[in-house]
Tab-separated table of C-alpha atoms and ligand atoms in Angstrom:
chain	number	residue	atom	x	y	z
A	1	UNK	CA	5.122	-28.048	15.618
A	2	UNK	CA	8.108	-28.634	17.728
A	3	UNK	CA	8.889	-27.913	21.390
A	4	UNK	CA	12.053	-25.241	21.736
A	5	UNK	CA	13.129	-25.742	25.170
A	6	UNK	CA	12.570	-21.991	25.226
A	7	UNK	CA	9.652	-20.820	27.836
A	8	UNK	CA	8.138	-17.516	28.360
A	9	UNK	CA	7.838	-16.381	31.905
A	10	UNK	CA	4.263	-14.824	32.944
A	11	UNK	CA	4.407	-13.408	36.537
A	12	UNK	CA	0.653	-12.464	37.969
A	13	UNK	CA	0.634	-11.120	41.710
A	14	UNK	CA	4.643	-11.808	42.206
A	15	UNK	CA	3.776	-15.640	41.077
A	16	UNK	CA	5.657	-17.050	38.098
A	17	UNK	CA	4.214	-19.152	35.762
A	18	UNK	CA	6.560	-20.718	32.873
A	19	UNK	CA	4.699	-21.117	29.293
A	20	UNK	CA	6.346	-23.443	26.582
A	21	UNK	CA	7.215	-21.716	23.253
A	22	UNK	CA	6.412	-23.841	20.341
A	23	UNK	CA	8.154	-23.660	16.980
A	24	UNK	CA	6.650	-23.542	13.449
A	25	UNK	CA	8.267	-24.932	10.166
A	26	UNK	CA	7.892	-20.920	9.235
A	27	UNK	CA	6.572	-17.732	10.816
A	28	UNK	CA	6.722	-16.332	14.390
A	29	UNK	CA	7.308	-18.777	17.633
A	30	UNK	CA	4.050	-19.453	19.636
A	31	UNK	CA	3.525	-19.155	23.228
A	32	UNK	CA	1.410	-22.368	24.406
A	33	UNK	CA	-1.334	-21.109	26.747
A	34	UNK	CA	-3.396	-24.124	26.702
A	35	UNK	CA	-2.857	-24.739	30.479
A	36	UNK	CA	-2.873	-21.273	31.589
A	37	UNK	CA	-6.310	-21.078	32.767
A	38	UNK	CA	-6.000	-24.397	34.750
A	39	UNK	CA	-2.682	-23.125	36.432
A	40	UNK	CA	-2.817	-19.457	36.856
A	41	UNK	CA	-6.940	-19.049	36.684
A	42	UNK	CA	-6.610	-16.222	34.366
A	43	UNK	CA	-7.671	-16.151	30.662
A	44	UNK	CA	-6.033	-14.129	27.438
A	45	UNK	CA	-7.868	-11.194	25.810
A	46	UNK	CA	-7.385	-11.225	21.947
A	47	UNK	CA	-10.582	-9.666	20.148
A	48	UNK	CA	-10.164	-10.554	16.402
A	49	UNK	CA	-7.598	-12.999	17.265
A	50	UNK	CA	-4.662	-10.468	16.112
A	51	UNK	CA	-2.117	-12.426	17.936
A	52	UNK	CA	-3.620	-15.979	18.781
A	53	UNK	CA	-3.104	-19.043	16.575
A	54	UNK	CA	-6.288	-21.041	17.135
A	55	UNK	CA	-5.008	-24.354	15.580
A	56	UNK	CA	-1.895	-25.775	13.874
A	57	UNK	CA	-1.977	-26.626	10.005
A	58	UNK	CA	0.227	-27.672	7.232
A	59	UNK	CA	-1.581	-26.348	4.491
A	60	UNK	CA	-0.825	-22.588	3.808
A	61	UNK	CA	1.472	-20.507	5.016
A	62	UNK	CA	1.746	-16.612	4.789
A	63	UNK	CA	4.436	-13.984	5.437
A	64	UNK	CA	2.652	-10.779	5.626
A	65	UNK	CA	5.540	-8.474	5.765
A	66	UNK	CA	7.264	-9.858	2.917
A	67	UNK	CA	4.228	-10.315	0.942
A	68	UNK	CA	4.579	-14.216	0.731
A	69	UNK	CA	1.896	-17.073	0.396
A	70	UNK	CA	2.550	-20.489	-0.235
A	71	UNK	CA	0.111	-23.437	-0.383
A	72	UNK	CA	1.905	-26.952	0.880
A	73	UNK	CA	5.367	-25.301	0.524
A	74	UNK	CA	4.687	-24.128	-3.223
A	75	UNK	CA	4.419	-20.107	-3.825
A	76	UNK	CA	1.303	-18.760	-5.307
A	77	UNK	CA	3.315	-17.107	-7.952
A	78	UNK	CA	4.596	-20.601	-9.121
A	79	UNK	CA	1.125	-22.173	-8.706
A	80	UNK	CA	-0.731	-19.349	-10.662
A	81	UNK	CA	1.981	-19.366	-13.540
A	82	UNK	CA	2.604	-23.192	-13.946
A	83	UNK	CA	-0.274	-24.910	-12.595
A	84	UNK	CA	-4.198	-24.918	-12.750
A	85	UNK	CA	-6.989	-24.562	-10.573
A	86	UNK	CA	-7.955	-28.704	-9.923
A	87	UNK	CA	-4.414	-29.277	-9.484
A	88	UNK	CA	-4.074	-26.772	-6.515
A	89	UNK	CA	-7.138	-28.338	-5.215
A	90	UNK	CA	-5.533	-31.734	-5.380
A	91	UNK	CA	-2.567	-30.138	-3.691
A	92	UNK	CA	-4.437	-28.331	-0.950
A	93	UNK	CA	-6.705	-31.213	-0.137
A	94	UNK	CA	-4.117	-34.248	-0.269
A	95	UNK	CA	-0.873	-32.364	0.436
A	96	UNK	CA	1.318	-33.004	-2.590
A	97	UNK	CA	0.909	-32.338	-6.235
A	98	UNK	CA	-0.730	-35.231	-8.165
A	99	UNK	CA	1.043	-37.654	-10.616
A	100	UNK	CA	-0.559	-37.507	-14.219
A	101	UNK	CA	-2.350	-40.556	-13.388
A	102	UNK	CA	-3.820	-38.992	-9.834
A	103	UNK	CA	-4.829	-35.971	-11.577
A	104	UNK	CA	-6.656	-37.572	-14.394
A	105	UNK	CA	-8.693	-39.880	-11.737
A	106	UNK	CA	-9.283	-36.839	-9.616
A	107	UNK	CA	-10.520	-34.446	-12.999
A	108	UNK	CA	-12.674	-37.182	-13.745
A	109	UNK	CA	-14.223	-37.388	-10.496
A	110	UNK	CA	-15.024	-33.899	-10.254
A	111	UNK	CA	-16.379	-33.537	-13.471
A	112	UNK	CA	-18.766	-36.572	-13.047
A	113	UNK	CA	-19.889	-34.654	-9.903
A	114	UNK	CA	-20.936	-31.208	-11.319
A	115	UNK	CA	-24.759	-31.860	-11.771
A	116	UNK	CA	-26.983	-31.229	-8.571
A	117	UNK	CA	-29.755	-33.190	-7.587
A	118	UNK	CA	-32.759	-32.263	-10.114
A	119	UNK	CA	-35.196	-31.676	-7.055
A	120	UNK	CA	-32.506	-28.882	-5.990
A	121	UNK	CA	-33.965	-26.660	-9.152
A	122	UNK	CA	-37.365	-26.573	-7.042
A	123	UNK	CA	-35.495	-25.391	-4.204
A	124	UNK	CA	-34.013	-22.602	-6.006
A	125	UNK	CA	-37.467	-21.500	-7.642
A	126	UNK	CA	-38.354	-20.594	-3.895
A	127	UNK	CA	-35.723	-17.849	-3.710
A	128	UNK	CA	-37.386	-14.086	-4.783
A	129	UNK	CA	-35.697	-13.194	-8.194
A	130	UNK	CA	-33.782	-10.344	-6.913
A	131	UNK	CA	-32.411	-12.371	-3.910
A	132	UNK	CA	-28.521	-11.704	-3.770
A	133	UNK	CA	-26.866	-14.571	-5.250
A	134	UNK	CA	-24.744	-15.151	-2.227
A	135	UNK	CA	-28.237	-15.532	0.125
A	136	UNK	CA	-29.267	-17.965	-2.411
A	137	UNK	CA	-25.642	-19.991	-2.155
A	138	UNK	CA	-25.850	-20.081	1.537
A	139	UNK	CA	-29.569	-21.351	1.424
A	140	UNK	CA	-28.822	-23.928	-1.173
A	141	UNK	CA	-25.320	-24.996	0.318
A	142	UNK	CA	-26.901	-25.709	3.444
A	143	UNK	CA	-29.909	-27.725	2.042
A	144	UNK	CA	-27.091	-29.966	0.401
A	145	UNK	CA	-27.167	-31.851	3.572
A	146	UNK	CA	-30.902	-32.566	2.925
A	147	UNK	CA	-30.066	-33.970	-0.628
A	148	UNK	CA	-26.803	-36.076	-0.167
A	149	UNK	CA	-27.404	-37.924	3.264
A	150	UNK	CA	-24.985	-40.383	2.284
A	151	UNK	CA	-21.883	-37.905	2.893
A	152	UNK	CA	-22.798	-36.326	6.167
A	153	UNK	CA	-21.448	-38.837	8.461
A	154	UNK	CA	-18.237	-36.902	9.625
A	155	UNK	CA	-16.768	-39.809	11.425
A	156	UNK	CA	-16.581	-41.862	8.143
A	157	UNK	CA	-13.454	-41.086	5.991
A	158	UNK	CA	-14.922	-42.327	2.805
A	159	UNK	CA	-18.112	-39.890	3.188
A	160	UNK	CA	-15.870	-36.848	4.110
A	161	UNK	CA	-13.857	-37.622	0.781
A	162	UNK	CA	-17.442	-38.038	-1.221
A	163	UNK	CA	-18.730	-34.707	0.512
A	164	UNK	CA	-15.082	-32.952	-0.695
A	165	UNK	CA	-15.777	-33.993	-4.051
A	166	UNK	CA	-19.234	-33.027	-4.256
A	167	UNK	CA	-18.586	-29.653	-2.619
A	168	UNK	CA	-15.711	-28.819	-5.254
A	169	UNK	CA	-17.682	-29.918	-8.202
A	170	UNK	CA	-21.167	-28.716	-7.454
A	171	UNK	CA	-20.202	-25.185	-6.353
A	172	UNK	CA	-19.773	-23.446	-9.983
A	173	UNK	CA	-22.915	-25.271	-10.823
A	174	UNK	CA	-24.842	-23.720	-7.895
A	175	UNK	CA	-23.271	-20.297	-8.045
A	176	UNK	CA	-24.280	-20.001	-11.788
A	177	UNK	CA	-27.744	-21.354	-11.291
A	178	UNK	CA	-28.096	-18.572	-8.439
A	179	UNK	CA	-26.949	-16.208	-11.356
A	180	UNK	CA	-29.356	-17.456	-14.125
A	181	UNK	CA	-32.090	-17.778	-11.637
A	182	UNK	CA	-31.577	-13.379	-10.446
A	183	UNK	CA	-31.405	-12.734	-14.117
A	184	UNK	CA	-34.600	-14.830	-15.057
A	185	UNK	CA	-32.834	-17.243	-17.602
A	186	UNK	CA	-33.015	-20.855	-17.894
A	187	UNK	CA	-30.694	-22.808	-15.997
A	188	UNK	CA	-27.666	-24.272	-18.086
A	189	UNK	CA	-26.508	-27.788	-17.067
A	190	UNK	CA	-22.676	-28.526	-16.659
A	191	UNK	CA	-20.898	-29.872	-19.773
A	192	UNK	CA	-18.146	-32.516	-19.446
A	193	UNK	CA	-16.076	-31.719	-22.225
A	194	UNK	CA	-15.047	-28.407	-20.724
A	195	UNK	CA	-12.780	-27.868	-18.138
A	196	UNK	CA	-13.510	-26.248	-14.445
A	197	UNK	CA	-13.177	-22.778	-15.359
A	198	UNK	CA	-14.556	-22.994	-19.095
A	199	UNK	CA	-17.392	-24.803	-17.711
A	200	UNK	CA	-18.291	-22.173	-15.180
A	201	UNK	CA	-18.245	-19.278	-17.869
A	202	UNK	CA	-20.668	-21.490	-19.750
A	203	UNK	CA	-22.776	-22.010	-17.397
A	204	UNK	CA	-23.123	-18.486	-16.586
A	205	UNK	CA	-23.324	-16.874	-20.152
A	206	UNK	CA	-24.596	-19.576	-22.165
A	207	UNK	CA	-28.377	-19.364	-23.272
A	208	UNK	CA	-30.335	-22.715	-24.974
A	209	UNK	CA	-31.508	-20.563	-27.873
A	210	UNK	CA	-27.703	-20.348	-29.352
A	211	UNK	CA	-24.158	-21.758	-29.100
A	212	UNK	CA	-21.823	-19.987	-26.707
A	213	UNK	CA	-17.921	-20.413	-27.348
A	214	UNK	CA	-15.655	-19.791	-24.256
A	215	UNK	CA	-13.074	-17.751	-24.970
A	216	UNK	CA	-9.727	-19.483	-23.912
A	217	UNK	CA	-7.942	-16.367	-22.488
A	218	UNK	CA	-11.094	-15.707	-20.308
A	219	UNK	CA	-11.207	-19.325	-19.149
A	220	UNK	CA	-7.634	-19.058	-18.288
A	221	UNK	CA	-8.179	-15.767	-16.418
A	222	UNK	CA	-11.031	-17.340	-14.725
A	223	UNK	CA	-8.770	-20.344	-13.667
A	224	UNK	CA	-6.304	-18.000	-12.190
A	225	UNK	CA	-8.960	-16.015	-10.260
A	226	UNK	CA	-10.069	-19.647	-8.852
A	227	UNK	CA	-6.449	-20.371	-7.985
A	228	UNK	CA	-5.454	-16.959	-6.451
A	229	UNK	CA	-8.631	-17.487	-3.863
A	230	UNK	CA	-8.177	-21.127	-2.982
A	231	UNK	CA	-7.245	-20.608	0.409
A	232	UNK	CA	-5.614	-18.080	2.810
A	233	UNK	CA	-5.124	-19.686	6.053
A	234	UNK	CA	-6.987	-18.970	9.288
A	235	UNK	CA	-9.241	-15.862	7.422
A	236	UNK	CA	-12.531	-15.258	8.906
A	237	UNK	CA	-14.423	-17.744	6.651
A	238	UNK	CA	-12.087	-20.369	7.178
A	239	UNK	CA	-12.092	-19.978	11.002
A	240	UNK	CA	-15.891	-19.995	10.625
A	241	UNK	CA	-15.820	-23.273	8.923
A	242	UNK	CA	-13.668	-24.732	11.504
A	243	UNK	CA	-15.514	-23.365	14.297
A	244	UNK	CA	-18.805	-24.743	12.833
A	245	UNK	CA	-17.279	-28.068	12.105
A	246	UNK	CA	-15.826	-28.681	15.747
A	247	UNK	CA	-19.094	-29.227	17.167
A	248	UNK	CA	-19.450	-32.113	14.241
A	249	UNK	CA	-21.804	-30.447	11.983
A	250	UNK	CA	-22.047	-31.745	8.678
A	251	UNK	CA	-19.902	-30.376	5.858
A	252	UNK	CA	-22.665	-28.891	3.794
A	253	UNK	CA	-23.858	-26.980	6.975
A	254	UNK	CA	-20.269	-26.127	7.896
A	255	UNK	CA	-19.429	-24.681	4.252
A	256	UNK	CA	-22.942	-22.522	4.103
A	257	UNK	CA	-21.590	-20.908	7.519
A	258	UNK	CA	-18.136	-20.221	5.622
A	259	UNK	CA	-20.061	-18.572	2.785
A	260	UNK	CA	-22.480	-16.386	5.116
A	261	UNK	CA	-18.951	-15.217	6.693
A	262	UNK	CA	-17.053	-14.437	3.174
A	263	UNK	CA	-20.141	-12.336	2.550
A	264	UNK	CA	-19.287	-9.453	4.516
A	265	UNK	CA	-17.773	-6.244	3.126
A	266	UNK	CA	-14.514	-6.435	5.128
A	267	UNK	CA	-13.775	-10.122	3.588
A	268	UNK	CA	-15.194	-11.661	0.512
A	269	UNK	CA	-17.596	-9.100	-0.129
A	270	UNK	CA	-14.887	-6.450	-0.324
A	271	UNK	CA	-14.945	-7.121	-4.489
A	272	UNK	CA	-18.269	-5.921	-4.904
A	273	UNK	CA	-17.841	-2.976	-2.410
A	274	UNK	CA	-14.814	-1.796	-4.267
A	275	UNK	CA	-16.508	-2.025	-7.837
A	276	UNK	CA	-19.605	0.086	-6.191
A	277	UNK	CA	-17.200	2.442	-4.728
A	278	UNK	CA	-15.589	2.855	-8.038
A	279	UNK	CA	-18.893	3.434	-9.617
A	280	UNK	CA	-19.524	6.148	-6.938
A	281	UNK	CA	-16.323	7.879	-7.592
A	282	UNK	CA	-17.067	7.908	-11.243
A	283	UNK	CA	-14.268	10.355	-12.666
A	284	UNK	CA	-11.035	10.392	-11.930
A	285	UNK	CA	-11.032	14.216	-10.870
A	286	UNK	CA	-13.400	12.758	-7.684
A	287	UNK	CA	-10.661	10.796	-6.321
A	288	UNK	CA	-8.812	13.140	-4.239
A	289	UNK	CA	-12.466	13.596	-2.464
A	290	UNK	CA	-12.556	10.051	-1.596
A	291	UNK	CA	-9.020	9.662	-0.499
A	292	UNK	CA	-9.714	12.951	1.682
A	293	UNK	CA	-12.854	10.780	3.155
A	294	UNK	CA	-10.700	7.720	3.876
A	295	UNK	CA	-8.219	9.176	6.168
A	296	UNK	CA	-10.786	11.512	7.988
A	297	UNK	CA	-10.785	9.785	11.551
A	298	UNK	CA	-14.646	10.777	11.645
A	299	UNK	CA	-15.803	9.475	8.539
A	300	UNK	CA	-16.372	5.687	8.454
A	301	UNK	CA	-15.669	5.482	4.485
A	302	UNK	CA	-12.821	3.169	3.920
A	303	UNK	CA	-10.840	2.764	0.272
A	304	UNK	CA	-12.545	-0.729	-0.546
A	305	UNK	CA	-9.794	-3.066	-1.934
A	306	UNK	CA	-7.162	-1.460	0.040
A	307	UNK	CA	-5.429	-3.132	3.389
A	308	UNK	CA	-5.325	-6.287	4.506
A	309	UNK	CA	-5.090	-7.708	8.053
A	310	UNK	CA	-2.037	-10.058	7.398
A	311	UNK	CA	-0.123	-8.263	4.253
A	312	UNK	CA	1.658	-5.167	5.322
A	313	UNK	CA	3.422	-5.417	1.863
A	314	UNK	CA	1.732	-5.781	-1.386
A	315	UNK	CA	-0.616	-8.821	-1.642
A	316	UNK	CA	1.397	-11.369	-3.956
A	317	UNK	CA	-2.300	-12.452	-5.324
A	318	UNK	CA	-2.793	-8.752	-6.258
A	319	UNK	CA	0.428	-8.764	-8.375
A	320	UNK	CA	-0.726	-11.694	-10.292
A	321	UNK	CA	-4.049	-10.572	-10.543
A	322	UNK	CA	-3.026	-7.366	-11.817
A	323	UNK	CA	-1.206	-9.261	-14.730
A	324	UNK	CA	-4.203	-10.769	-15.405
A	325	UNK	CA	-6.396	-7.609	-15.388
A	326	UNK	CA	-4.057	-6.484	-18.046
A	327	UNK	CA	-4.339	-9.224	-20.221
A	328	UNK	CA	-7.936	-9.626	-19.826
A	329	UNK	CA	-8.560	-5.889	-20.604
A	330	UNK	CA	-6.467	-5.927	-23.584
A	331	UNK	CA	-8.433	-8.962	-25.088
A	332	UNK	CA	-11.650	-7.124	-24.353
A	333	UNK	CA	-10.865	-3.931	-25.614
A	334	UNK	CA	-11.702	-2.096	-22.473
A	335	UNK	CA	-8.502	-0.537	-21.413
A	336	UNK	CA	-10.262	2.922	-21.646
A	337	UNK	CA	-13.307	2.072	-19.871
A	338	UNK	CA	-13.888	4.907	-17.179
A	339	UNK	CA	-14.038	2.908	-14.437
A	340	UNK	CA	-10.846	1.124	-15.152
A	341	UNK	CA	-9.482	4.764	-15.544
A	342	UNK	CA	-10.482	5.492	-11.926
A	343	UNK	CA	-9.215	2.200	-10.794
A	344	UNK	CA	-5.742	2.837	-12.237
A	345	UNK	CA	-5.625	6.451	-10.929
A	346	UNK	CA	-7.072	5.442	-7.540
A	347	UNK	CA	-4.290	2.566	-7.219
A	348	UNK	CA	-1.545	5.270	-8.247
A	349	UNK	CA	-2.341	8.013	-5.686
A	350	UNK	CA	-2.908	5.537	-3.060
A	351	UNK	CA	0.338	3.885	-3.590
A	352	UNK	CA	1.811	7.768	-3.224
A	353	UNK	CA	0.048	8.741	-0.331
A	354	UNK	CA	1.781	9.139	2.739
A	355	UNK	CA	-1.203	7.915	4.640
A	356	UNK	CA	-1.607	4.814	2.922
A	357	UNK	CA	2.189	4.013	2.924
A	358	UNK	CA	2.544	4.638	6.675
A	359	UNK	CA	-0.408	2.451	7.556
A	360	UNK	CA	1.032	-0.030	4.755
A	361	UNK	CA	-2.253	-0.188	2.913
A	362	UNK	CA	-1.941	-1.457	-0.476
A	363	UNK	CA	-4.343	-2.641	-2.993
A	364	UNK	CA	-5.493	-6.313	-2.034
A	365	UNK	CA	-6.480	-9.051	-4.374
A	366	UNK	CA	-10.229	-8.224	-4.409
A	367	UNK	CA	-8.944	-4.554	-6.002
A	368	UNK	CA	-8.213	-6.267	-9.336
A	369	UNK	CA	-10.471	-9.280	-9.376
A	370	UNK	CA	-13.420	-6.951	-9.493
A	371	UNK	CA	-12.001	-5.215	-12.196
A	372	UNK	CA	-11.413	-8.528	-14.231
A	373	UNK	CA	-14.969	-10.004	-13.632
A	374	UNK	CA	-16.583	-6.480	-14.700
A	375	UNK	CA	-14.928	-6.528	-17.772
A	376	UNK	CA	-15.772	-10.292	-18.357
A	377	UNK	CA	-19.472	-9.165	-17.795
A	378	UNK	CA	-20.430	-10.185	-14.450
A	379	UNK	CA	-22.330	-8.274	-12.475
A	380	UNK	CA	-21.122	-6.877	-9.192
A	381	UNK	CA	-23.493	-9.349	-6.898
A	382	UNK	CA	-21.548	-12.142	-8.742
A	383	UNK	CA	-18.130	-11.337	-7.542
A	384	UNK	CA	-18.628	-12.833	-4.032
A	385	UNK	CA	-20.000	-15.916	-5.023
A	386	UNK	CA	-17.095	-16.629	-7.578
A	387	UNK	CA	-14.661	-15.994	-4.443
A	388	UNK	CA	-16.894	-18.461	-2.452
A	389	UNK	CA	-16.684	-20.986	-5.113
A	390	UNK	CA	-12.900	-20.644	-5.324
A	391	UNK	CA	-12.386	-20.718	-1.648
A	392	UNK	CA	-14.423	-23.750	-1.126
A	393	UNK	CA	-11.275	-26.049	-1.487
A	394	UNK	CA	-9.554	-24.181	1.311
A	395	UNK	CA	-12.374	-24.580	3.494
A	396	UNK	CA	-12.766	-28.342	2.676
A	397	UNK	CA	-9.008	-28.960	3.307
A	398	UNK	CA	-8.873	-26.946	6.403
A	399	UNK	CA	-12.024	-28.991	7.557
A	400	UNK	CA	-10.562	-32.391	6.465
A	401	UNK	CA	-7.238	-31.477	8.443
A	402	UNK	CA	-9.125	-30.500	11.611
A	403	UNK	CA	-11.296	-33.773	11.456
A	404	UNK	CA	-8.155	-36.013	11.239
A	405	UNK	CA	-6.549	-33.682	14.121
A	406	UNK	CA	-6.604	-35.815	17.456
A	407	UNK	CA	-6.415	-32.917	19.313
A	408	UNK	CA	-9.630	-31.212	17.817
A	409	UNK	CA	-11.776	-30.020	20.588
A	410	UNK	CA	-15.124	-28.039	20.096
A	411	UNK	CA	-14.409	-24.550	19.852
A	412	UNK	CA	-15.366	-22.368	22.737
A	413	UNK	CA	-13.761	-18.931	23.242
A	414	UNK	CA	-13.525	-17.039	26.499
A	415	UNK	CA	-14.894	-13.551	27.417
A	416	UNK	CA	-13.878	-10.495	29.318
A	417	UNK	CA	-17.196	-9.968	31.208
A	418	UNK	CA	-18.179	-6.437	31.529
A	419	UNK	CA	-21.913	-6.564	32.551
A	420	UNK	CA	-24.038	-5.978	35.524
A	421	UNK	CA	-22.879	-8.355	38.509
A	422	UNK	CA	-25.801	-10.510	39.951
A	423	UNK	CA	-28.674	-8.284	40.898
A	424	UNK	CA	-32.082	-8.912	42.429
A	425	UNK	CA	-34.922	-9.526	40.110
A	426	UNK	CA	-37.227	-6.286	40.591
A	427	UNK	CA	-41.022	-7.341	39.559
A	428	UNK	CA	-42.649	-4.594	36.722
A	429	UNK	CA	-44.858	-2.434	38.865
A	430	UNK	CA	-41.744	-1.546	41.248
A	431	UNK	CA	-39.376	-0.374	38.482
B	501	ACO	N1	-8.912	2.609	3.674
B	501	ACO	C1	-8.442	3.835	4.574
B	501	ACO	N2	-8.086	3.444	5.727
B	501	ACO	C2	-7.651	2.102	6.451
B	501	ACO	C3	-7.971	1.074	5.336
B	501	ACO	C4	-8.823	1.470	4.067
B	501	ACO	N3	-9.117	0.493	3.354
B	501	ACO	N4	-7.670	-0.183	5.852
B	501	ACO	C5	-7.405	0.239	6.975
B	501	ACO	N5	-7.138	1.532	7.313
B	501	ACO	C6	-6.622	2.080	8.488
B	501	ACO	C7	-7.230	2.032	9.700
B	501	ACO	O1	-8.359	3.308	9.687
B	501	ACO	C8	-6.607	2.026	10.580
B	501	ACO	O2	-6.321	3.250	11.170
B	501	ACO	P1	-5.757	3.845	12.428
B	501	ACO	O3	-4.468	3.016	12.894
B	501	ACO	O4	-5.428	5.481	12.343
B	501	ACO	O5	-6.944	3.803	13.573
B	501	ACO	C9	-5.168	1.456	10.137
B	501	ACO	O6	-5.570	1.578	8.827
B	501	ACO	C10	-5.304	-0.022	10.718
B	501	ACO	O7	-6.735	-0.442	10.060
B	501	ACO	P2	-7.472	-1.941	10.887
B	501	ACO	O8	-8.725	-1.822	10.666
B	501	ACO	O9	-7.015	-1.699	12.192
B	501	ACO	O10	-6.553	-2.947	10.011
B	501	ACO	P3	-7.359	-4.645	10.112
B	501	ACO	O11	-6.247	-5.470	9.890
B	501	ACO	O12	-8.142	-4.795	11.193
B	501	ACO	O13	-8.047	-4.484	8.900
B	501	ACO	C11	-9.320	-4.677	6.631
B	501	ACO	C12	-7.877	-5.088	7.483
B	501	ACO	C13	-10.517	-5.487	7.416
B	501	ACO	C14	-8.840	-5.676	5.428
B	501	ACO	C15	-9.057	-3.398	6.274
B	501	ACO	O14	-8.046	-2.988	5.779
B	501	ACO	C16	-10.496	-2.783	5.497
B	501	ACO	O15	-11.459	-2.757	6.006
B	501	ACO	N6	-10.282	-2.945	4.052
B	501	ACO	C17	-11.146	-2.566	3.205
B	501	ACO	C18	-11.786	-3.715	2.980
B	501	ACO	C19	-11.270	-4.836	2.021
B	501	ACO	O16	-10.724	-4.464	0.950
B	501	ACO	N7	-11.411	-5.866	2.295
B	501	ACO	C20	-10.562	-7.230	1.691
B	501	ACO	C21	-9.794	-7.874	2.628
B	501	ACO	S1	-8.985	-9.191	1.362
B	501	ACO	C22	-9.909	-10.401	1.352
B	501	ACO	O17	-10.672	-10.867	2.173
B	501	ACO	C23	-9.467	-11.266	0.259
């Protein structure tokens, strides 16, 4: 972030204040208001951070108007078609694509950390069988700090790295165990001869009674889902992780906070909500009714899987995901599934409807990822856990970046107080 020699002038009660303007590598300039309160005694007001940069970062860049997403300078289209998830993890964590030797070492490290402490199995068993897998994940990931004491000291760089590797490696195991537990099947241990995505599919769908072979096309589609969700700059869950970490909290606690935030239907929970909506719509002839509800100001209903805070053009991840969806549906021979017919028709209608066009509401990545995961056989309750495991590397990379930033301060937003002024306490029998 460079000074531009440009300044912004702010006039309050006839007094002028000059605010420095900083220039990013890409994206809009930023007005530096760090000294505003000290100089002018005012705060800024920006609920939802719609115009506020809360940190500087070198990891991910999004141009929402153009529909562009880049990690460390590489486009998501390139990464999704030429790279694979673990290589993207390396890129996000360390800033550069790995050499062959670096990649082999990283893959070996991650593979060797996939098992979880055996005692954690008992921890799982404390949850009700009908717990949502996200509820189990928030609890189990938070509990990792009780099992891996040797990687909770955030001031120790080596411990930070070990925690990063543990989280990336163990998250698929935890997500798969949460699923197996919820359906009453035995846990399936990770297999080191399978790659990251195939191992996850195996842990979810294999049973000890018979051999299960992972279809390479499905493993590739899974890997792509992981890659497309790996990071997305300062979204709600990432900002949650950063805020939690700003107090010096341990990495497992911070990632548990990120998982909790991701669960919401306006964020990672949208893929589950989207599939549930498609099921509720049920048949193509009912689509107009739901489109009308989405447009009705007095109805809180929204078309799930449509719209995005940042993308006001097609979400580039959605384009890649749509291709993957076509591939998977063809492989599984379910192109004529009624749910998918509803999804396709809904997409067509919404893309040509003036309401959605004017408000720049395009299908987002969750619209298509839900369709793929449903076709693969995952229940809707597993959609958000899969998003959480994919996003872990993004959270961890942003957490690592923040801890290495000499300017890091505890996050402490201000408020516009609209409550009562100081008043006298009235004893209960006088009220
Ligand atoms: N259906 C119908 N109308 C919508 C939708 C939608 N899905 N999304 C936004 N709008 C309308 C709003 O009603 C609003 O209309 P108005 O200007 O007349 O008041 C306008 O579009 C702008 O919407 P905001 O809520 O102000 O936009 P914001 O950037 O805050 O919200 C969000 C973005 C939360 C993603 C929103 O589009 C939404 O709720 N979408 C559905 C949930 C979803 O799919 N979330 C996944 C996001 S992607 C991800 O997390 C990976």
